[in-house]
PDB file of C-alpha atoms in Angstrom:
ATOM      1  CA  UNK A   1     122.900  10.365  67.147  1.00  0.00           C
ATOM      2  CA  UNK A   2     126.127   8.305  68.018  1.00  0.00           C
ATOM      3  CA  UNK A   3     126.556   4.517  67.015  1.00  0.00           C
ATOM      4  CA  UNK A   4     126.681   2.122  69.359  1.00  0.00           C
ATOM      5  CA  UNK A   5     130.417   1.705  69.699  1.00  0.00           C
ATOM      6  CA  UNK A   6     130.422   5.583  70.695  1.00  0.00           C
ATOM      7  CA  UNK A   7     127.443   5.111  72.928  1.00  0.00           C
ATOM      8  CA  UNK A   8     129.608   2.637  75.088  1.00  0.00           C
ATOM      9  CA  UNK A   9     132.373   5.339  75.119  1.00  0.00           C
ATOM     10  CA  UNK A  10     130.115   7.874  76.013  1.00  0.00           C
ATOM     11  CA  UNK A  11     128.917   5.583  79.021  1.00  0.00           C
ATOM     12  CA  UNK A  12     131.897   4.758  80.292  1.00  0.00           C
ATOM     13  CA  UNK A  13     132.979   8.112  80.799  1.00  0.00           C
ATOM     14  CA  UNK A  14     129.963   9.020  82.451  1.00  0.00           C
ATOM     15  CA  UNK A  15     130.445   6.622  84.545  1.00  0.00           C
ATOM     16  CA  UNK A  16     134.087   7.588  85.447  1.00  0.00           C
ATOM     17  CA  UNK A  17     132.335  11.058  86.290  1.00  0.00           C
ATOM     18  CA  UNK A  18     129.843   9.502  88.866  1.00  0.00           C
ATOM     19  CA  UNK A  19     131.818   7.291  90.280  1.00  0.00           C
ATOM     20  CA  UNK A  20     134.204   8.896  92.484  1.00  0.00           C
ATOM     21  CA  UNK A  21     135.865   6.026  93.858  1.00  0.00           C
ATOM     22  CA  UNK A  22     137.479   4.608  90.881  1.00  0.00           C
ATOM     23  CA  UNK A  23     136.479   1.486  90.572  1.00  0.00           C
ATOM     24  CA  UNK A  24     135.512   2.057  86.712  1.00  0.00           C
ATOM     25  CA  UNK A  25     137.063   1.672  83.838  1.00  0.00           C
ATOM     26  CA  UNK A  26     139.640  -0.091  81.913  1.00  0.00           C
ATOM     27  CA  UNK A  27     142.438   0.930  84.174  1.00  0.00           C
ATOM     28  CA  UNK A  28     141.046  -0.896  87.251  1.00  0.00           C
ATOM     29  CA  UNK A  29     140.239  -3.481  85.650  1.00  0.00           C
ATOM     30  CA  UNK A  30     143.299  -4.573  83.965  1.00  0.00           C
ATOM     31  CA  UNK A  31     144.477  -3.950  87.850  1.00  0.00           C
ATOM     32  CA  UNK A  32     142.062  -6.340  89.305  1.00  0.00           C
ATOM     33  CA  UNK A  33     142.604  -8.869  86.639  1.00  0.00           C
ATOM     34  CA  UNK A  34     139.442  -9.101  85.254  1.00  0.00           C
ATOM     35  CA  UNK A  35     140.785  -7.961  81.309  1.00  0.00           C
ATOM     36  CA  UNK A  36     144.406  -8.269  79.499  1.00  0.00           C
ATOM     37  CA  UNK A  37     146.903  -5.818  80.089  1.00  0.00           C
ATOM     38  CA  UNK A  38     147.938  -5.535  76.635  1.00  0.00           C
ATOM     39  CA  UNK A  39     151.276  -4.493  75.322  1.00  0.00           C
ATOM     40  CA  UNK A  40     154.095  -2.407  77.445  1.00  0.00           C
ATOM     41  CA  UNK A  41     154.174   0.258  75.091  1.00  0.00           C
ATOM     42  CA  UNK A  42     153.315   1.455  71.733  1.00  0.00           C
ATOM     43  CA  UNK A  43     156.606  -0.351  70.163  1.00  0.00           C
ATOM     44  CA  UNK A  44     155.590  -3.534  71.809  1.00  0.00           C
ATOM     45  CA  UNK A  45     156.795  -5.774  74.646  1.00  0.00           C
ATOM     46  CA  UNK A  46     160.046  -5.131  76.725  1.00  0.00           C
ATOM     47  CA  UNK A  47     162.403  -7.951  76.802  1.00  0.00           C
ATOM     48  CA  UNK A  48     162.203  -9.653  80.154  1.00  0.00           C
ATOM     49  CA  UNK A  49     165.472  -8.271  81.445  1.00  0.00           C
ATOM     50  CA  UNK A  50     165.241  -4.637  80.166  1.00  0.00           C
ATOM     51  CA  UNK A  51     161.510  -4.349  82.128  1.00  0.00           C
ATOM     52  CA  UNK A  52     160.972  -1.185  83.895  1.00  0.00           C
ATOM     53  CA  UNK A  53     160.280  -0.643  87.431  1.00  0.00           C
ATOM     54  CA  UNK A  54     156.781   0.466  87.444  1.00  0.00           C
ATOM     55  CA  UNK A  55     155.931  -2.030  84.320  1.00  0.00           C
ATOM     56  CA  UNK A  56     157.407  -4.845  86.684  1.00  0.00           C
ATOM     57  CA  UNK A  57     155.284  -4.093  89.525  1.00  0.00           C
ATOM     58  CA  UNK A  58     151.652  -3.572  87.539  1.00  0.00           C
ATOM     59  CA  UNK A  59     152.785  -6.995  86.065  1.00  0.00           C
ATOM     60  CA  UNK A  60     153.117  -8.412  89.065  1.00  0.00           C
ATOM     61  CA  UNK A  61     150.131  -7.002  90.658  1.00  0.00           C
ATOM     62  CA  UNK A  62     147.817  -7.989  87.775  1.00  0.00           C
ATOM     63  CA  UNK A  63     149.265 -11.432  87.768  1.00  0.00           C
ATOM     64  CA  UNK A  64     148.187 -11.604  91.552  1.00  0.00           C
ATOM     65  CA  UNK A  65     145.008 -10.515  90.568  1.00  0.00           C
ATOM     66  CA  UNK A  66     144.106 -13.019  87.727  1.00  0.00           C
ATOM     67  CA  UNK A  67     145.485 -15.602  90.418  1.00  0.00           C
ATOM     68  CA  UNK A  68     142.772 -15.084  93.027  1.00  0.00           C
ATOM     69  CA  UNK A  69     140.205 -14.933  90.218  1.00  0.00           C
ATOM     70  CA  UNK A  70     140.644 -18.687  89.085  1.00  0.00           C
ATOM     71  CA  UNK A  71     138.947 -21.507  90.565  1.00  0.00           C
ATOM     72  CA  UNK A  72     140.270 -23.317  92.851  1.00  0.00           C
ATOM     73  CA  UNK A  73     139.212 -27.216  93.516  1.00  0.00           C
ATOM     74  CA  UNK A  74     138.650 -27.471  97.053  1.00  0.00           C
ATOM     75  CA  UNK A  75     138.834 -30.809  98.701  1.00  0.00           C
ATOM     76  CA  UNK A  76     136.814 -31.936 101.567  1.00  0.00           C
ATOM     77  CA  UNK A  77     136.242 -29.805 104.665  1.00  0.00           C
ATOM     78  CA  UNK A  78     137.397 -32.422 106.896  1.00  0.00           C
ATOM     79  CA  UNK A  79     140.725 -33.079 105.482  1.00  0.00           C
ATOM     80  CA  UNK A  80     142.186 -29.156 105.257  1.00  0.00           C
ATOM     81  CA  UNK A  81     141.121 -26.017 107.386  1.00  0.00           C
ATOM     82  CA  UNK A  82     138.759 -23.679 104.978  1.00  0.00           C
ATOM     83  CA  UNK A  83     138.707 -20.157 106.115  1.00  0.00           C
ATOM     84  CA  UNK A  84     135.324 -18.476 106.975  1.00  0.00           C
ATOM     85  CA  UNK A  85     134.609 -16.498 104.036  1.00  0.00           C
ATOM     86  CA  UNK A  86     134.179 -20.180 101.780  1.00  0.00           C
ATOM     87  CA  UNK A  87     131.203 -20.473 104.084  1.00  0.00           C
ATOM     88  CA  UNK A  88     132.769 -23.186 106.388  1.00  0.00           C
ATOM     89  CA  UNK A  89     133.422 -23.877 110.070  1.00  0.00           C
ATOM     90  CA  UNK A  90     136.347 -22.648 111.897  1.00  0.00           C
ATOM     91  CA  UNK A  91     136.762 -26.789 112.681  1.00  0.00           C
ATOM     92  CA  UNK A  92     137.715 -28.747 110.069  1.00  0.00           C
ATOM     93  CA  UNK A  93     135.449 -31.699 112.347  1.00  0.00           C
ATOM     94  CA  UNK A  94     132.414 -30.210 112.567  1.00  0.00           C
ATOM     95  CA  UNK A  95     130.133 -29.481 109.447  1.00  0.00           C
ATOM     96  CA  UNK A  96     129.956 -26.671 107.327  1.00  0.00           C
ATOM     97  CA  UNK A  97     127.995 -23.264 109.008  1.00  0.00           C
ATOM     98  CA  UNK A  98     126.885 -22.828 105.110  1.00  0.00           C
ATOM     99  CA  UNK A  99     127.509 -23.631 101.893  1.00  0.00           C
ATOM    100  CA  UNK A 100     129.715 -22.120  99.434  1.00  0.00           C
ATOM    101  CA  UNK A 101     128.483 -19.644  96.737  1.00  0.00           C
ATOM    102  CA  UNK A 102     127.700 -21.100  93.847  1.00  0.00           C
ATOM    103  CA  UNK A 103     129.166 -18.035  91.370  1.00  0.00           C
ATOM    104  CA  UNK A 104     127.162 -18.486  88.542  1.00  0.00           C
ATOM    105  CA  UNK A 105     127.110 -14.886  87.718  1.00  0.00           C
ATOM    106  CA  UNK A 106     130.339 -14.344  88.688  1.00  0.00           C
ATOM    107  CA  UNK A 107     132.365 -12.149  86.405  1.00  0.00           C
ATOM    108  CA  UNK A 108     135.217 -14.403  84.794  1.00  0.00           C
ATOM    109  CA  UNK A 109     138.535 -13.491  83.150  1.00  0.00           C
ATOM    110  CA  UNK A 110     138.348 -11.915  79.627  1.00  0.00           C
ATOM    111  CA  UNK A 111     141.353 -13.296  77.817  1.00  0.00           C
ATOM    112  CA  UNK A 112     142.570 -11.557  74.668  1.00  0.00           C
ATOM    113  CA  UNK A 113     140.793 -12.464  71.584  1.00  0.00           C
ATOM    114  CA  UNK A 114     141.723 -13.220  68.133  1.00  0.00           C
ATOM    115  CA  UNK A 115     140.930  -9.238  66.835  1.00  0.00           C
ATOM    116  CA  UNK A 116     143.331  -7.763  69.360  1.00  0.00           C
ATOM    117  CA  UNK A 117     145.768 -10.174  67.612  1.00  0.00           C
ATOM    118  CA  UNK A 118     145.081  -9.408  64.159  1.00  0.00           C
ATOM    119  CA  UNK A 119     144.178  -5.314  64.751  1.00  0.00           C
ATOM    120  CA  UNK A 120     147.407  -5.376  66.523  1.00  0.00           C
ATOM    121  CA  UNK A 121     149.241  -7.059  62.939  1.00  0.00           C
ATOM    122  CA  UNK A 122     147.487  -4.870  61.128  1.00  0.00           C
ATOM    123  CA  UNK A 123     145.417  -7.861  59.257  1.00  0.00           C
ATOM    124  CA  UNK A 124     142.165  -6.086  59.215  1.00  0.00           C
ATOM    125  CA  UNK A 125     141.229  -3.988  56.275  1.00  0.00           C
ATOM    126  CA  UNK A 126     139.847  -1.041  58.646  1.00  0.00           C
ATOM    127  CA  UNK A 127     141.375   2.484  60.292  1.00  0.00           C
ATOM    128  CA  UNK A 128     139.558   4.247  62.606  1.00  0.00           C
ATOM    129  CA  UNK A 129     138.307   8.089  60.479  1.00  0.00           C
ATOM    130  CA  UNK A 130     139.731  10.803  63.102  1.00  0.00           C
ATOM    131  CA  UNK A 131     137.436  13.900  63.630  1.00  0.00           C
ATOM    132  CA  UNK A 132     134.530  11.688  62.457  1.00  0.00           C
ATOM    133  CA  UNK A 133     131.257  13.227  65.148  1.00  0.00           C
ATOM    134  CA  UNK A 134     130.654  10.398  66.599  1.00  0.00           C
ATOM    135  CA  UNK A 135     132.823   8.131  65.988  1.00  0.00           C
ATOM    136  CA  UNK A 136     133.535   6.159  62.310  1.00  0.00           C
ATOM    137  CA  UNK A 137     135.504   4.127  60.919  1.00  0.00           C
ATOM    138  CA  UNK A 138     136.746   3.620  57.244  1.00  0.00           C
ATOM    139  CA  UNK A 139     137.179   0.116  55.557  1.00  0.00           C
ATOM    140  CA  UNK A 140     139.947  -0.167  53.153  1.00  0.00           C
ATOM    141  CA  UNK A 141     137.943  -2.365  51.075  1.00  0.00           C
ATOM    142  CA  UNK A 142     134.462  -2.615  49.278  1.00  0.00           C
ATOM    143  CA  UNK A 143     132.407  -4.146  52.032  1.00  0.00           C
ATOM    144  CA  UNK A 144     130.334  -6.508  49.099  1.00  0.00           C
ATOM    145  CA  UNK A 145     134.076  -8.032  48.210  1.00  0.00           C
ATOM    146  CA  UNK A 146     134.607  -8.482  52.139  1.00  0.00           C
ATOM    147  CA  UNK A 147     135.707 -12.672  52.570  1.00  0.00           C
ATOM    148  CA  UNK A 148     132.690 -12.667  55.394  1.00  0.00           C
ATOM    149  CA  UNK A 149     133.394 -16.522  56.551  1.00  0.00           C
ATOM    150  CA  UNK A 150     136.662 -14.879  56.749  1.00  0.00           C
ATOM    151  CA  UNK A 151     136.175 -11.556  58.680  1.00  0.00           C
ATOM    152  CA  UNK A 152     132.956 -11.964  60.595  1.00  0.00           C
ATOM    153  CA  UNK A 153     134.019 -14.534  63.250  1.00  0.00           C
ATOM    154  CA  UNK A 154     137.092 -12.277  63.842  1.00  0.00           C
ATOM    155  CA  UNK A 155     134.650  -9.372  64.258  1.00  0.00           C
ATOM    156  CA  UNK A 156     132.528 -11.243  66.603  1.00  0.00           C
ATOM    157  CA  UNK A 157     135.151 -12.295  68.302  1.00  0.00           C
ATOM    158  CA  UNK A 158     136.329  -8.478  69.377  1.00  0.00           C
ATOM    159  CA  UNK A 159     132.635  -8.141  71.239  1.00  0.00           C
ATOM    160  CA  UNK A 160     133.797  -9.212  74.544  1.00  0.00           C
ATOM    161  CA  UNK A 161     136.853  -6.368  74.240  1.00  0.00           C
ATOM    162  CA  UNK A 162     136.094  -3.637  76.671  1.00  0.00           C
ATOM    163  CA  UNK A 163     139.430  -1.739  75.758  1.00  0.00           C
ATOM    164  CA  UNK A 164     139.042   0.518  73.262  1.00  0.00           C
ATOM    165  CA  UNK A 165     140.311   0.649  70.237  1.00  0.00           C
ATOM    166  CA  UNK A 166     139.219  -2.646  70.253  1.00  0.00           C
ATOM    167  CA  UNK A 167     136.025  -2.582  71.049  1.00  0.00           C
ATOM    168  CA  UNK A 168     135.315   0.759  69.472  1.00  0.00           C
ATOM    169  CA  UNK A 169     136.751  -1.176  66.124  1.00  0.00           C
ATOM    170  CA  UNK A 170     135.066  -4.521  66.478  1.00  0.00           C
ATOM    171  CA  UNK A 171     131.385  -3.342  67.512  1.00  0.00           C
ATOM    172  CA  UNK A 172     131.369  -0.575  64.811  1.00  0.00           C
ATOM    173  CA  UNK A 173     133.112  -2.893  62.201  1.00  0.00           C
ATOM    174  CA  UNK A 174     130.392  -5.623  63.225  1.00  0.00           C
ATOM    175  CA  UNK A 175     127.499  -3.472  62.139  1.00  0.00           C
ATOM    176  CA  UNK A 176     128.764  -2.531  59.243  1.00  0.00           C
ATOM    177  CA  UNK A 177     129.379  -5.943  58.190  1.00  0.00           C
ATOM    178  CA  UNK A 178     126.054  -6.683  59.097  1.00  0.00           C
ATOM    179  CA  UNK A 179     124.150  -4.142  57.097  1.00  0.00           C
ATOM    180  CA  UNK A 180     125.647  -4.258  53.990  1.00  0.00           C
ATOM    181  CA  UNK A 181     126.216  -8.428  54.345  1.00  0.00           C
ATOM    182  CA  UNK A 182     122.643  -9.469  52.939  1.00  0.00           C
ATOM    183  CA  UNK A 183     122.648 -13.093  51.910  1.00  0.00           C
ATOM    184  CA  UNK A 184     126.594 -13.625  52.351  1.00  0.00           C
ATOM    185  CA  UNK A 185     125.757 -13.560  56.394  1.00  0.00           C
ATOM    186  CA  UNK A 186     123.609 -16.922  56.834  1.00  0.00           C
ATOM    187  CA  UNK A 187     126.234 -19.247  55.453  1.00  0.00           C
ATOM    188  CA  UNK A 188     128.603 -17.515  58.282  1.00  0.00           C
ATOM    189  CA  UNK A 189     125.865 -18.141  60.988  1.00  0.00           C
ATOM    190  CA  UNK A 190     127.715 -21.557  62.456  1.00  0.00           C
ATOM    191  CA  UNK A 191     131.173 -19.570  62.750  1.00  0.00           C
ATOM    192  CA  UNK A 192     129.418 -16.756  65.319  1.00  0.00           C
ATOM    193  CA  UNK A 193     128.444 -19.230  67.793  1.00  0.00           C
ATOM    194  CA  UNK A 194     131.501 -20.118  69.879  1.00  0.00           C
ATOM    195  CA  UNK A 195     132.307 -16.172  69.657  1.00  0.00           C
ATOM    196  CA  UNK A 196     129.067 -15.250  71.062  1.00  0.00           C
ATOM    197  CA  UNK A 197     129.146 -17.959  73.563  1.00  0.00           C
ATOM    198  CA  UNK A 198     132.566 -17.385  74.861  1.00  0.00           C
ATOM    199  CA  UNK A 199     131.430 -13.261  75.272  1.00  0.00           C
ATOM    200  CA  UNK A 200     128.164 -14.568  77.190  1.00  0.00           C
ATOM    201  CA  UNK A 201     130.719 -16.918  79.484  1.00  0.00           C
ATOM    202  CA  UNK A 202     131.914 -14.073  80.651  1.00  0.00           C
ATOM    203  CA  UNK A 203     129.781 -12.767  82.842  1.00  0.00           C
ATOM    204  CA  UNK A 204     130.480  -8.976  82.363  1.00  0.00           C
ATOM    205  CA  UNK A 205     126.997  -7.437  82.289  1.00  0.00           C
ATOM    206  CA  UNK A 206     128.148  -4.665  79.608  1.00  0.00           C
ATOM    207  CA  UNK A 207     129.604  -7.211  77.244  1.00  0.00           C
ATOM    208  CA  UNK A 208     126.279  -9.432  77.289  1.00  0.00           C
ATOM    209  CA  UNK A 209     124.099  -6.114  76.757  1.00  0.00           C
ATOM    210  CA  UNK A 210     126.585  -5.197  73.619  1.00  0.00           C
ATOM    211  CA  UNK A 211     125.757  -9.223  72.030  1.00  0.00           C
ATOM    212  CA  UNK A 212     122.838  -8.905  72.875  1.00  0.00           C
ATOM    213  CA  UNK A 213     122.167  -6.107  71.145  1.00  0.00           C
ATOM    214  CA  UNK A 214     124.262  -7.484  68.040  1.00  0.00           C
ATOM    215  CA  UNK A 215     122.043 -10.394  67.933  1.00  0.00           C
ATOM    216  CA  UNK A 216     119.193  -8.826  67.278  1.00  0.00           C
ATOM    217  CA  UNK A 217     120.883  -7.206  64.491  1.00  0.00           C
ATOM    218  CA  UNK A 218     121.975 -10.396  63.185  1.00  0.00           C
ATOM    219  CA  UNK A 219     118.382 -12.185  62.884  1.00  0.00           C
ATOM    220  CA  UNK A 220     116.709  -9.095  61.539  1.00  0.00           C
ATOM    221  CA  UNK A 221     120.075  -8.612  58.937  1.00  0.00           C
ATOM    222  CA  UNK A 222     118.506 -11.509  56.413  1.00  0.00           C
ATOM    223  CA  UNK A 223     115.763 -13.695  55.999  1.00  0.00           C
ATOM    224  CA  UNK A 224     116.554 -17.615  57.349  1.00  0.00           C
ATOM    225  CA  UNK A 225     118.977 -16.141  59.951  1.00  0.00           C
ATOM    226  CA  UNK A 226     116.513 -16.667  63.317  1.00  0.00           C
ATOM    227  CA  UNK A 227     115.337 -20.229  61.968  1.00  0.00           C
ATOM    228  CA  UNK A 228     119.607 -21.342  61.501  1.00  0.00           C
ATOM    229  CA  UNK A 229     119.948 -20.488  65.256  1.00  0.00           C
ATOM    230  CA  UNK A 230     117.398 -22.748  66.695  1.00  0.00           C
ATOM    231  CA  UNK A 231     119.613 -25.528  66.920  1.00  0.00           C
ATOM    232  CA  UNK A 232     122.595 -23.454  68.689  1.00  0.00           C
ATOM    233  CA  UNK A 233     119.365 -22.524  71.364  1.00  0.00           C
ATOM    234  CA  UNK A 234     121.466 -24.897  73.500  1.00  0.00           C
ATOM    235  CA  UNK A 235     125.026 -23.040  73.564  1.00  0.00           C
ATOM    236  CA  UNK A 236     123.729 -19.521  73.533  1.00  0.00           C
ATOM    237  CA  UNK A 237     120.425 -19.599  75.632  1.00  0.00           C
ATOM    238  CA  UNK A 238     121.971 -20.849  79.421  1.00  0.00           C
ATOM    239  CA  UNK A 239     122.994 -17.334  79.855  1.00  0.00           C
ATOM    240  CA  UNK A 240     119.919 -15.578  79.214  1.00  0.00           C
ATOM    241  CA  UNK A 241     118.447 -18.089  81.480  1.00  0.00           C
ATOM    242  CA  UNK A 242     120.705 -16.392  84.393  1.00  0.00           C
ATOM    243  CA  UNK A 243     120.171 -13.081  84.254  1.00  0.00           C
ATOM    244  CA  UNK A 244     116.474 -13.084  82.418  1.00  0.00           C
ATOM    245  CA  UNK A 245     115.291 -11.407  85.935  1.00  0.00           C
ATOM    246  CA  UNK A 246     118.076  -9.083  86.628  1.00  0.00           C
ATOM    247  CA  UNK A 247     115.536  -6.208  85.986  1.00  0.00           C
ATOM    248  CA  UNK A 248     115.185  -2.181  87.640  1.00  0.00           C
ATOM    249  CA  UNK A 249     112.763  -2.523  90.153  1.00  0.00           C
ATOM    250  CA  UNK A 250     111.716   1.456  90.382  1.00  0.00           C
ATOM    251  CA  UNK A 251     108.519   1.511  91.555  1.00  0.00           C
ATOM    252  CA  UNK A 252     106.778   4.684  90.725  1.00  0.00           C
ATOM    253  CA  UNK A 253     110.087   6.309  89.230  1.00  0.00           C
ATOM    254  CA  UNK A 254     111.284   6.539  85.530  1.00  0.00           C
ATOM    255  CA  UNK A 255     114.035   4.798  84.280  1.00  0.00           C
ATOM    256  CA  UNK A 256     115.705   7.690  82.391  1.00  0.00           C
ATOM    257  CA  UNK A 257     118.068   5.899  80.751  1.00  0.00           C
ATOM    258  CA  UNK A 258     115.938   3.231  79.215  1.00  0.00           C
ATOM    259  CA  UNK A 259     117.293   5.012  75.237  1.00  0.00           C
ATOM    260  CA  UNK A 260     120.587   3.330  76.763  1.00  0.00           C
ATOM    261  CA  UNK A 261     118.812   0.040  76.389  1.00  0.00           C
ATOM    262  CA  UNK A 262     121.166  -1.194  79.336  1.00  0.00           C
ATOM    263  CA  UNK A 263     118.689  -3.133  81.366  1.00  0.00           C
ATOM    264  CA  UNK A 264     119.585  -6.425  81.137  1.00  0.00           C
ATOM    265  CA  UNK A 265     116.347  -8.607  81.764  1.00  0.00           C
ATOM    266  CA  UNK A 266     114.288  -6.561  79.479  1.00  0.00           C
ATOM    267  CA  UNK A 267     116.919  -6.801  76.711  1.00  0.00           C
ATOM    268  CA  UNK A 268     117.410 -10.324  76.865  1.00  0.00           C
ATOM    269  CA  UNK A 269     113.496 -10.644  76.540  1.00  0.00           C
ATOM    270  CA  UNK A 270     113.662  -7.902  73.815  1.00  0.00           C
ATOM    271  CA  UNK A 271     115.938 -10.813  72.421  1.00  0.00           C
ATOM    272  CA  UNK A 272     113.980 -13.873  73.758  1.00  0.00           C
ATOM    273  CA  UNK A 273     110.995 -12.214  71.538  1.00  0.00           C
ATOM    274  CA  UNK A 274     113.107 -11.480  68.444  1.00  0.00           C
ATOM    275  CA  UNK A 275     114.069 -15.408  68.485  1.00  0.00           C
ATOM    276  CA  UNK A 276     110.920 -17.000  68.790  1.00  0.00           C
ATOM    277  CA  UNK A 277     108.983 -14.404  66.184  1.00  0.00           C
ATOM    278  CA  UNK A 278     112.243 -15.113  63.382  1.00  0.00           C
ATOM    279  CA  UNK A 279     113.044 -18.778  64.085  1.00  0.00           C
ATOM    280  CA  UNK A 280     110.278 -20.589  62.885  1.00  0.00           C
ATOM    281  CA  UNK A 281     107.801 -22.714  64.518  1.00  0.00           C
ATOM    282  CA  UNK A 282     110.034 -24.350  66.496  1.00  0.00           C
ATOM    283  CA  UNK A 283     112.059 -21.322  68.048  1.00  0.00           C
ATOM    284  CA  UNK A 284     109.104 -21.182  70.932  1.00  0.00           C
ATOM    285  CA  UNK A 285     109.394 -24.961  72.083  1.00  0.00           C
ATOM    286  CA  UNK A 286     113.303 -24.622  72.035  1.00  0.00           C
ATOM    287  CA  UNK A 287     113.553 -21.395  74.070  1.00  0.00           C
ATOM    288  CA  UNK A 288     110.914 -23.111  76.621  1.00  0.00           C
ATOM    289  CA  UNK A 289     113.347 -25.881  77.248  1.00  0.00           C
ATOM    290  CA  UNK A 290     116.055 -24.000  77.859  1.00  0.00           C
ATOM    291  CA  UNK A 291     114.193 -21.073  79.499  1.00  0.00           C
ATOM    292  CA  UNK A 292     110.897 -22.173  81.513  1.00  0.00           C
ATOM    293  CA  UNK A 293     110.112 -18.960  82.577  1.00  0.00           C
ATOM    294  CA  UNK A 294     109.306 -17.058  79.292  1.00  0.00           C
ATOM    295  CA  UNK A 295     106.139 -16.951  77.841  1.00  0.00           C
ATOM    296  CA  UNK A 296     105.485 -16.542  74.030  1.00  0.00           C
ATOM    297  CA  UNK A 297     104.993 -13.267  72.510  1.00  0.00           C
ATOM    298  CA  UNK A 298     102.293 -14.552  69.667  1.00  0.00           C
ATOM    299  CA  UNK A 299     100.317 -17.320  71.347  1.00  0.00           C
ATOM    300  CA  UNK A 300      97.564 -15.863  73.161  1.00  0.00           C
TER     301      UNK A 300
END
């Protein structure tokens, strides 16, 4: 059975297989913007001057990308001429024909994070094991002499990397950290937040279902663990919120992927469930506020 860095791999080139019109995959995404291009070559980055040709022009072309992703402030319809697609009128007098879109669940830009940076240094004790079945890696060091208010966060932090190594590195290192952590993970629980948060921000449906699926590792990992998270409900919780009813709606039919556990609405109440039975008996009352729409899983 393959881990679940090696099940993403094993997804993603399914994907590339099905999808004819290649619009998978990290190579069209670093094209549209939407992830960093990382280095120019295996030795590192080309001095400004001394850039190649084709380098130059995928530059260029990402850069334009990652442009039209950011937000732009718009000012008021009456004082510039919006084009039609931003949902106004072709007259800058008149009112708009309809409102903008909101993008709430708009994918956002996934800038590099701290474990590129320090995989990339060579900083992390960890090498992936070559001919492993499956996929393992092979720590240089005794996991129980691991510095985990050290190591974690940077782990945690490689979650939203959908480039592998990276992400083959940083979701396999994370559950290896988090089997073998036992009490040394709950003093480390305030130093995953912003990590997790920032992945969630992104908006990348993958990257949510791969935290997601972490966090329920994390609360079962120790005891304590679900009831030191209730009071980061508020920083964690707004994104579950947005896509709690992004379900399959199949009708009769079978979901035959379900083992994938890549349906997003029933893992985030999968999660939602997790929470509330682990964190006490205030977990419920906190994920009510922030999340109206679930119902407990133990009150009848």
């Amino acid at each position: 059975m393959p881990g679940p860095a090696a099940t993403l791999m094993i997804e993603d080139a399914l994907q590339a297989m099905v999808r004819k019109d290649g619009m998978v995959g990290t190579k069209y995404e670093k094209s549209k913007g939407f992830i960093p291009m990382g280095s120019h070559c295996c030795f590192g980055d080309f001095p400004t001057d001394y850039l190649p040709e084709g380098v130059k022009s995928k530059l260029k072309a990402a850069q334009r990308a990652r442009t039209a992703l950011l937000p732009r402030i718009k000012s008021d319809p009456g004082l510039t001429i919006p084009s039609k697609i931003q949902g106004f009128s072709w007259n800058p007098h008149l009112p708009p024909d309809e409102p903008p879109f909101a993008g709430a669940r708009k994918r956002q830009i996934i800038t590099a994070s701290q474990f590129r940076n320090f995989y990339d240094r060579g900083d992390l004790p960890i090498c992936i094991l070559h001919g492993s079945v499956g996929g393992k890696i092979t720590w240089k060091v005794d996991l129980e002499r691991l510095d985990y208010h050290h190591f974690l966060p940077i782990f945690f932090e490689g979650l939203r990397e959908k480039e592998d190594p990276y992400r083959f590195l940083a979701v396999t290192g994370t559950y290896d950290m988090l089997a073998r952590g036992g009490p040394k993970i709950l003093p480390v629980v305030p130093q995953l937040i912003i990590p997790m948060k920032t992945a969630f921000n992104t908006k990348d449906p993958a990257i949510i279902c791969t935290v997601l699926k972490v966090l329920q590792t994390l609360v079962l990992s120790a005891d304590m663990i679900g009831e030191a998270l209730v009071p980061y409900y508020r920083q964690i919780l707004p994104t579950f919120a947005l896509y709690i009813g992004k379900n399959k709606n199949l009708g009769h039919l079978m979901d035959y992927a379900q083992r994938k556990r890549l349906n997003l609405g029933e893992l985030i109440h999968e999660t939602l469930e997790i929470l509330e039975a682990h964190g006490g008996e205030d977990a419920f009352i906190n994920i009510k506020y922030m999340i109206p729409t679930y119902e407990s899983c133990s009150k009848a």
